[in-house]
Amino acid sequence: MSVNIIDQMVAQGVPFAREYGGLLDNRSFGGAQVSRTFYARGQTGQQLLLGAYQQFSRQVGLGGIRLFNRCELVDVVVVDGRASGIVVRDLMTGEIQSHAAHAVVLATGGYGNVFFLSTNAMACNVTAAWRAHRRGALFANPCYTQIHPTCIPQSDEFQSKLTLMSESLRNDGRVWVPKNADEVRAAHDIPEADRDYYLERLYPSFGNLAPRDISSRAAKRAVDKGLGVGPLKNGVYLDFSDAINRLGRDVVEERYGNLFEMYERIAGENPYDVPMRIYPATHYTMGGLWVDYELQTNIPGLYAAGEANFSDHGANRLGASALMQGLADGYFVLPYTIGNELAPMLNKPIPGTDHPEFKRAEQEARDRYNGYLNVNGTRSPDWFHRELGKIIWDYCGMERTEQGLEKALSELPALYEEFKKDLRVTGDGNSLNQTLEKAGRVDDFFQLGMLMCRDALDRNESCGGHFRSEYQTDEGEAQRDDDNYCHVSAWQWGGDAMSPKLNVEPLEFKEVHLATRSYK
């Protein structure tokens, strides 16, 4: 679909880079040795988003789409085994109301914020997908999360979000750390002989363009050895001095000027004069609601599109833009497949929102939010979210072990019980209350976190974004077990977060056969 997507976005006005003759330009990217990526400076994802959003706004203006702003989906309604609508909460008034339909499409993004610190917007959450899961939709491969290698390192304990620097920087930036853990000299004073360009050393054929998961783990190993740089020793250098000397500052500024400005605003350092400092962070989630090839979940009438579903990427996602999956699903898959399910529903009535199932779901939602308000504990939802994120990052992040995952599965339920007894939500439920919104989202993150750790513990292999340190080669590379784990793990809600039921969907490779790739 990618060629169609590029044509679609060009037609929508996305300003992709062009060669001198006017043709669309390409560049290389992590995980590929050929220039196969279309791009718009260092902000391709943002430009794609703006192009899609402009066309969306046009449809709103034409009356083709009706918007319900400042509403949050809080439940999915299933009538006689079929998704028949949703329950939403008005974020301004707290009113709970329902919408009925022949089909429901969830296009609500990923769950990366379960880690608390991630590159996602603060409002990103898992509630829509998780509430669908609790109504019977299978949740597949939750332990597969993508760690992005080029983020600005955390500056202190109170930080609430990490900033992503474009992957494109690795085209010209060289990644290195000092060879000596006790190094105190400034970066430009460290001679070449005392620098370790570890990606170029470990992966000579790909160098700084090694795939995201491999580059991220290499950075973690360097920092864990005490070779980290910066005030907190929690980053590695991404150095552009060679590119500036080779290409000239003007060329580097033309390619990355907007990113360099953003970095300087956040880190207070000028990347033209000193190397950037980067460290991996959670970015994209490959797990999500299980869907078939028509993007329908196992609940008839309930569809999941984009990052909310599990499809397309497997353990790795080495492609260009995270929006690609959303654009493929939204423009070129779902419009052609949803009709197969909807055609037999023509002229058939939709269950009214006065149906008992709608009323029951609405009451459950009211009870849930009133419950958060009535705990009257001492800790904010943010405090619990931060503590939850630390557990997930430490034990189900870039590297997992059986011992660590079992520790997480003992600590998470204990913290969740504390959340239920000691949560404090200030304000009321009848006006704008972001603390109350956050409480509901953190509740769902707790339950998802337990499933992520369970899924990672169940998969006794290393595979792309899932790296179990017990399963690695002598050189520290991921060691797959295709005989036992060549399958999708699709989990079913079992009544509580600690007792999910596993469904296994075997994967068959017919056209392209499984092989172990080497980036050496």
PDB file of C-alpha atoms in Angstrom, residues 104-314:
ATOM      1  CA  VAL A 104     -17.893   0.691  15.707  1.00  0.00           C
ATOM      2  CA  VAL A 105     -14.375   1.599  14.520  1.00  0.00           C
ATOM      3  CA  LEU A 106     -11.706   2.215  17.154  1.00  0.00           C
ATOM      4  CA  ALA A 107      -8.835   4.286  15.744  1.00  0.00           C
ATOM      5  CA  THR A 108      -7.526   5.444  19.096  1.00  0.00           C
ATOM      6  CA  GLY A 109      -3.764   4.955  18.830  1.00  0.00           C
ATOM      7  CA  GLY A 110      -1.343   2.969  20.963  1.00  0.00           C
ATOM      8  CA  TYR A 111      -0.663   2.362  24.639  1.00  0.00           C
ATOM      9  CA  GLY A 112       2.937   3.609  24.951  1.00  0.00           C
ATOM     10  CA  ASN A 113       2.023   5.840  27.899  1.00  0.00           C
ATOM     11  CA  VAL A 114       1.788   2.759  30.107  1.00  0.00           C
ATOM     12  CA  PHE A 115       5.524   3.466  30.658  1.00  0.00           C
ATOM     13  CA  PHE A 116       4.653   6.969  31.966  1.00  0.00           C
ATOM     14  CA  LEU A 117       7.711   8.403  30.220  1.00  0.00           C
ATOM     15  CA  SER A 118       7.270   7.962  26.473  1.00  0.00           C
ATOM     16  CA  THR A 119       7.357  10.007  23.284  1.00  0.00           C
ATOM     17  CA  ASN A 120       3.540   9.934  23.085  1.00  0.00           C
ATOM     18  CA  ALA A 121       1.310  12.917  23.827  1.00  0.00           C
ATOM     19  CA  MET A 122       0.239  12.976  27.472  1.00  0.00           C
ATOM     20  CA  ALA A 123      -3.419  12.329  26.611  1.00  0.00           C
ATOM     21  CA  CYS A 124      -2.692   9.091  24.710  1.00  0.00           C
ATOM     22  CA  ASN A 125      -4.199   6.153  26.581  1.00  0.00           C
ATOM     23  CA  VAL A 126      -5.450   2.582  26.221  1.00  0.00           C
ATOM     24  CA  THR A 127      -8.982   3.001  27.587  1.00  0.00           C
ATOM     25  CA  ALA A 128     -10.954   2.494  24.360  1.00  0.00           C
ATOM     26  CA  ALA A 129      -9.052  -0.647  23.346  1.00  0.00           C
ATOM     27  CA  TRP A 130      -8.956  -1.975  26.910  1.00  0.00           C
ATOM     28  CA  ARG A 131     -12.693  -1.498  27.501  1.00  0.00           C
ATOM     29  CA  ALA A 132     -13.320  -3.353  24.220  1.00  0.00           C
ATOM     30  CA  HIS A 133     -10.991  -6.096  25.500  1.00  0.00           C
ATOM     31  CA  ARG A 134     -13.020  -6.368  28.688  1.00  0.00           C
ATOM     32  CA  ARG A 135     -16.155  -6.762  26.556  1.00  0.00           C
ATOM     33  CA  GLY A 136     -14.614  -9.791  24.817  1.00  0.00           C
ATOM     34  CA  ALA A 137     -12.219  -8.465  22.149  1.00  0.00           C
ATOM     35  CA  LEU A 138      -8.885 -10.295  22.082  1.00  0.00           C
ATOM     36  CA  PHE A 139      -5.735  -8.287  22.894  1.00  0.00           C
ATOM     37  CA  ALA A 140      -2.743  -9.549  20.896  1.00  0.00           C
ATOM     38  CA  ASN A 141       1.042  -9.367  21.452  1.00  0.00           C
ATOM     39  CA  PRO A 142       0.916  -6.668  24.174  1.00  0.00           C
ATOM     40  CA  CYS A 143       4.604  -7.170  25.105  1.00  0.00           C
ATOM     41  CA  TYR A 144       5.801  -5.979  21.681  1.00  0.00           C
ATOM     42  CA  THR A 145       6.653  -2.305  22.060  1.00  0.00           C
ATOM     43  CA  GLN A 146       9.055  -0.300  19.952  1.00  0.00           C
ATOM     44  CA  ILE A 147      11.859   1.541  21.695  1.00  0.00           C
ATOM     45  CA  HIS A 148      13.018   4.538  19.660  1.00  0.00           C
ATOM     46  CA  PRO A 149      16.792   5.116  19.843  1.00  0.00           C
ATOM     47  CA  THR A 150      16.901   8.895  19.350  1.00  0.00           C
ATOM     48  CA  CYS A 151      15.114  10.682  22.196  1.00  0.00           C
ATOM     49  CA  ILE A 152      16.368  13.473  24.429  1.00  0.00           C
ATOM     50  CA  PRO A 153      17.396  11.853  27.752  1.00  0.00           C
ATOM     51  CA  GLN A 154      15.343  12.417  30.895  1.00  0.00           C
ATOM     52  CA  SER A 155      16.590  15.504  32.757  1.00  0.00           C
ATOM     53  CA  ASP A 156      15.081  14.904  36.222  1.00  0.00           C
ATOM     54  CA  GLU A 157      12.595  12.846  38.254  1.00  0.00           C
ATOM     55  CA  PHE A 158       9.773  15.309  37.654  1.00  0.00           C
ATOM     56  CA  GLN A 159       9.737  15.056  33.870  1.00  0.00           C
ATOM     57  CA  SER A 160       6.397  13.882  32.496  1.00  0.00           C
ATOM     58  CA  LYS A 161       7.218  13.271  28.816  1.00  0.00           C
ATOM     59  CA  LEU A 162      10.179  12.512  26.564  1.00  0.00           C
ATOM     60  CA  THR A 163      10.887  14.308  23.290  1.00  0.00           C
ATOM     61  CA  LEU A 164      11.501  12.315  20.133  1.00  0.00           C
ATOM     62  CA  MET A 165      14.218  13.456  17.748  1.00  0.00           C
ATOM     63  CA  SER A 166      13.639  12.269  14.195  1.00  0.00           C
ATOM     64  CA  GLU A 167      15.151   8.967  13.119  1.00  0.00           C
ATOM     65  CA  SER A 168      16.499  10.836  10.084  1.00  0.00           C
ATOM     66  CA  LEU A 169      19.297  12.284  12.237  1.00  0.00           C
ATOM     67  CA  ARG A 170      21.088   8.936  12.102  1.00  0.00           C
ATOM     68  CA  ASN A 171      21.714   9.466   8.377  1.00  0.00           C
ATOM     69  CA  ASP A 172      24.468  11.973   9.186  1.00  0.00           C
ATOM     70  CA  GLY A 173      24.971  11.806  12.948  1.00  0.00           C
ATOM     71  CA  ARG A 174      27.529   9.386  14.415  1.00  0.00           C
ATOM     72  CA  VAL A 175      26.732   7.686  17.707  1.00  0.00           C
ATOM     73  CA  TRP A 176      29.529   7.311  20.265  1.00  0.00           C
ATOM     74  CA  VAL A 177      30.467   7.168  23.941  1.00  0.00           C
ATOM     75  CA  PRO A 178      33.807   7.704  25.699  1.00  0.00           C
ATOM     76  CA  LYS A 179      35.876   4.540  26.110  1.00  0.00           C
ATOM     77  CA  ASN A 180      36.649   5.478  29.715  1.00  0.00           C
ATOM     78  CA  ALA A 181      33.838   5.461  32.313  1.00  0.00           C
ATOM     79  CA  ASP A 182      35.688   8.142  34.326  1.00  0.00           C
ATOM     80  CA  GLU A 183      35.871  10.555  31.380  1.00  0.00           C
ATOM     81  CA  VAL A 184      35.308  14.180  32.491  1.00  0.00           C
ATOM     82  CA  ARG A 185      36.449  16.117  29.397  1.00  0.00           C
ATOM     83  CA  ALA A 186      33.973  17.950  27.176  1.00  0.00           C
ATOM     84  CA  ALA A 187      32.967  16.020  24.043  1.00  0.00           C
ATOM     85  CA  HIS A 188      35.088  18.074  21.621  1.00  0.00           C
ATOM     86  CA  ASP A 189      38.158  17.626  23.845  1.00  0.00           C
ATOM     87  CA  ILE A 190      37.983  13.815  23.719  1.00  0.00           C
ATOM     88  CA  PRO A 191      40.350  12.591  20.956  1.00  0.00           C
ATOM     89  CA  GLU A 192      39.184  10.029  18.385  1.00  0.00           C
ATOM     90  CA  ALA A 193      41.304   7.315  20.020  1.00  0.00           C
ATOM     91  CA  ASP A 194      39.260   7.647  23.233  1.00  0.00           C
ATOM     92  CA  ARG A 195      35.869   7.420  21.537  1.00  0.00           C
ATOM     93  CA  ASP A 196      33.840   4.257  20.924  1.00  0.00           C
ATOM     94  CA  TYR A 197      31.655   4.545  17.813  1.00  0.00           C
ATOM     95  CA  TYR A 198      29.963   1.370  19.000  1.00  0.00           C
ATOM     96  CA  LEU A 199      27.312   0.984  16.264  1.00  0.00           C
ATOM     97  CA  GLU A 200      29.944   1.304  13.550  1.00  0.00           C
ATOM     98  CA  ARG A 201      32.142  -1.171  15.467  1.00  0.00           C
ATOM     99  CA  LEU A 202      29.416  -3.751  16.167  1.00  0.00           C
ATOM    100  CA  TYR A 203      27.421  -3.453  12.925  1.00  0.00           C
ATOM    101  CA  PRO A 204      29.877  -2.372  10.219  1.00  0.00           C
ATOM    102  CA  SER A 205      27.482  -3.028   7.324  1.00  0.00           C
ATOM    103  CA  PHE A 206      24.678  -0.854   8.798  1.00  0.00           C
ATOM    104  CA  GLY A 207      26.632   1.339  11.218  1.00  0.00           C
ATOM    105  CA  ASN A 208      24.574   4.187  12.627  1.00  0.00           C
ATOM    106  CA  LEU A 209      21.571   3.035  10.583  1.00  0.00           C
ATOM    107  CA  ALA A 210      21.214  -0.248  12.507  1.00  0.00           C
ATOM    108  CA  PRO A 211      17.524  -1.013  13.277  1.00  0.00           C
ATOM    109  CA  ARG A 212      15.772   0.672  16.163  1.00  0.00           C
ATOM    110  CA  ASP A 213      15.666  -2.272  18.576  1.00  0.00           C
ATOM    111  CA  ILE A 214      19.342  -3.151  18.014  1.00  0.00           C
ATOM    112  CA  SER A 215      20.513   0.483  18.303  1.00  0.00           C
ATOM    113  CA  SER A 216      18.435   0.990  21.444  1.00  0.00           C
ATOM    114  CA  ARG A 217      19.817  -2.068  23.220  1.00  0.00           C
ATOM    115  CA  ALA A 218      23.382  -1.091  22.261  1.00  0.00           C
ATOM    116  CA  ALA A 219      22.846   2.348  23.849  1.00  0.00           C
ATOM    117  CA  LYS A 220      21.427   0.744  26.991  1.00  0.00           C
ATOM    118  CA  ARG A 221      24.441  -1.566  27.295  1.00  0.00           C
ATOM    119  CA  ALA A 222      26.830   1.391  26.964  1.00  0.00           C
ATOM    120  CA  VAL A 223      25.030   3.410  29.653  1.00  0.00           C
ATOM    121  CA  ASP A 224      24.705   0.369  31.932  1.00  0.00           C
ATOM    122  CA  LYS A 225      28.509  -0.025  31.732  1.00  0.00           C
ATOM    123  CA  GLY A 226      28.901   3.487  33.126  1.00  0.00           C
ATOM    124  CA  LEU A 227      29.850   5.064  29.778  1.00  0.00           C
ATOM    125  CA  GLY A 228      26.825   7.374  29.643  1.00  0.00           C
ATOM    126  CA  VAL A 229      27.237  11.103  28.992  1.00  0.00           C
ATOM    127  CA  GLY A 230      25.537  14.251  30.270  1.00  0.00           C
ATOM    128  CA  PRO A 231      24.818  15.505  33.811  1.00  0.00           C
ATOM    129  CA  LEU A 232      22.981  12.274  34.759  1.00  0.00           C
ATOM    130  CA  LYS A 233      25.230   9.975  32.684  1.00  0.00           C
ATOM    131  CA  ASN A 234      22.048   8.722  30.994  1.00  0.00           C
ATOM    132  CA  GLY A 235      22.706   9.403  27.311  1.00  0.00           C
ATOM    133  CA  VAL A 236      25.039   8.758  24.386  1.00  0.00           C
ATOM    134  CA  TYR A 237      26.403  11.268  21.886  1.00  0.00           C
ATOM    135  CA  LEU A 238      24.913  11.819  18.420  1.00  0.00           C
ATOM    136  CA  ASP A 239      27.655  13.819  16.764  1.00  0.00           C
ATOM    137  CA  PHE A 240      27.326  15.917  13.578  1.00  0.00           C
ATOM    138  CA  SER A 241      30.840  17.392  13.467  1.00  0.00           C
ATOM    139  CA  ASP A 242      31.952  15.025  10.683  1.00  0.00           C
ATOM    140  CA  ALA A 243      28.857  15.844   8.591  1.00  0.00           C
ATOM    141  CA  ILE A 244      29.363  19.587   9.110  1.00  0.00           C
ATOM    142  CA  ASN A 245      33.025  19.309   8.041  1.00  0.00           C
ATOM    143  CA  ARG A 246      32.158  17.100   5.037  1.00  0.00           C
ATOM    144  CA  LEU A 247      28.948  18.741   3.784  1.00  0.00           C
ATOM    145  CA  GLY A 248      29.152  22.226   5.247  1.00  0.00           C
ATOM    146  CA  ARG A 249      26.945  23.754   7.912  1.00  0.00           C
ATOM    147  CA  ASP A 250      24.465  25.055   5.330  1.00  0.00           C
ATOM    148  CA  VAL A 251      23.632  21.559   4.059  1.00  0.00           C
ATOM    149  CA  VAL A 252      23.231  20.181   7.588  1.00  0.00           C
ATOM    150  CA  GLU A 253      21.030  23.159   8.470  1.00  0.00           C
ATOM    151  CA  GLU A 254      18.905  22.585   5.374  1.00  0.00           C
ATOM    152  CA  ARG A 255      18.393  18.932   6.315  1.00  0.00           C
ATOM    153  CA  TYR A 256      17.951  19.157  10.077  1.00  0.00           C
ATOM    154  CA  GLY A 257      17.654  22.829  11.021  1.00  0.00           C
ATOM    155  CA  ASN A 258      14.202  22.507  12.577  1.00  0.00           C
ATOM    156  CA  LEU A 259      15.331  19.518  14.693  1.00  0.00           C
ATOM    157  CA  PHE A 260      18.486  21.301  15.846  1.00  0.00           C
ATOM    158  CA  GLU A 261      16.399  24.306  16.932  1.00  0.00           C
ATOM    159  CA  MET A 262      13.998  22.057  18.854  1.00  0.00           C
ATOM    160  CA  TYR A 263      16.882  20.269  20.564  1.00  0.00           C
ATOM    161  CA  GLU A 264      18.492  23.555  21.580  1.00  0.00           C
ATOM    162  CA  ARG A 265      15.234  24.857  23.065  1.00  0.00           C
ATOM    163  CA  ILE A 266      14.833  21.705  25.177  1.00  0.00           C
ATOM    164  CA  ALA A 267      18.416  20.767  26.089  1.00  0.00           C
ATOM    165  CA  GLY A 268      19.980  24.239  26.122  1.00  0.00           C
ATOM    166  CA  GLU A 269      22.880  23.103  23.915  1.00  0.00           C
ATOM    167  CA  ASN A 270      23.649  24.009  20.312  1.00  0.00           C
ATOM    168  CA  PRO A 271      24.068  20.769  18.261  1.00  0.00           C
ATOM    169  CA  TYR A 272      26.180  22.615  15.670  1.00  0.00           C
ATOM    170  CA  ASP A 273      28.821  23.177  18.364  1.00  0.00           C
ATOM    171  CA  VAL A 274      28.412  20.176  20.718  1.00  0.00           C
ATOM    172  CA  PRO A 275      27.027  16.682  20.016  1.00  0.00           C
ATOM    173  CA  MET A 276      23.389  15.952  20.782  1.00  0.00           C
ATOM    174  CA  ARG A 277      22.712  13.628  23.711  1.00  0.00           C
ATOM    175  CA  ILE A 278      20.207  10.857  23.037  1.00  0.00           C
ATOM    176  CA  TYR A 279      18.803   7.796  24.798  1.00  0.00           C
ATOM    177  CA  PRO A 280      16.098   5.282  23.818  1.00  0.00           C
ATOM    178  CA  ALA A 281      12.467   5.756  24.842  1.00  0.00           C
ATOM    179  CA  THR A 282       9.152   4.021  24.294  1.00  0.00           C
ATOM    180  CA  HIS A 283       7.621   5.186  21.031  1.00  0.00           C
ATOM    181  CA  TYR A 284       5.294   2.837  19.170  1.00  0.00           C
ATOM    182  CA  THR A 285       3.270  -0.194  20.215  1.00  0.00           C
ATOM    183  CA  MET A 286       2.994  -3.265  18.014  1.00  0.00           C
ATOM    184  CA  GLY A 287       0.465  -5.034  20.232  1.00  0.00           C
ATOM    185  CA  GLY A 288      -3.215  -4.109  20.261  1.00  0.00           C
ATOM    186  CA  LEU A 289      -6.649  -5.487  19.577  1.00  0.00           C
ATOM    187  CA  TRP A 290      -6.574  -8.662  17.488  1.00  0.00           C
ATOM    188  CA  VAL A 291      -8.134  -8.151  14.044  1.00  0.00           C
ATOM    189  CA  ASP A 292      -8.629 -10.280  10.950  1.00  0.00           C
ATOM    190  CA  TYR A 293      -7.649  -9.233   7.420  1.00  0.00           C
ATOM    191  CA  GLU A 294     -10.753  -7.036   7.246  1.00  0.00           C
ATOM    192  CA  LEU A 295      -9.610  -5.215  10.414  1.00  0.00           C
ATOM    193  CA  GLN A 296     -12.553  -6.649  12.376  1.00  0.00           C
ATOM    194  CA  THR A 297     -11.978  -7.839  15.924  1.00  0.00           C
ATOM    195  CA  ASN A 298     -13.431 -11.138  17.124  1.00  0.00           C
ATOM    196  CA  ILE A 299     -16.562  -9.161  18.136  1.00  0.00           C
ATOM    197  CA  PRO A 300     -18.730  -8.790  14.993  1.00  0.00           C
ATOM    198  CA  GLY A 301     -19.203  -5.134  14.074  1.00  0.00           C
ATOM    199  CA  LEU A 302     -16.195  -3.934  16.102  1.00  0.00           C
ATOM    200  CA  TYR A 303     -13.208  -2.783  14.016  1.00  0.00           C
ATOM    201  CA  ALA A 304      -9.788  -1.515  15.081  1.00  0.00           C
ATOM    202  CA  ALA A 305      -7.628   0.585  12.756  1.00  0.00           C
ATOM    203  CA  GLY A 306      -4.104   1.963  12.962  1.00  0.00           C
ATOM    204  CA  GLU A 307      -1.996   1.582  16.074  1.00  0.00           C
ATOM    205  CA  ALA A 308      -5.013   0.412  18.102  1.00  0.00           C
ATOM    206  CA  ASN A 309      -4.747  -2.996  16.389  1.00  0.00           C
ATOM    207  CA  PHE A 310      -1.898  -5.508  16.459  1.00  0.00           C
ATOM    208  CA  SER A 311      -1.521  -6.176  12.753  1.00  0.00           C
ATOM    209  CA  ASP A 312       1.127  -5.512  10.099  1.00  0.00           C
ATOM    210  CA  HIS A 313       4.284  -5.222  12.133  1.00  0.00           C
ATOM    211  CA  GLY A 314       5.061  -8.364  14.124  1.00  0.00           C
TER     212      GLY A 314
END
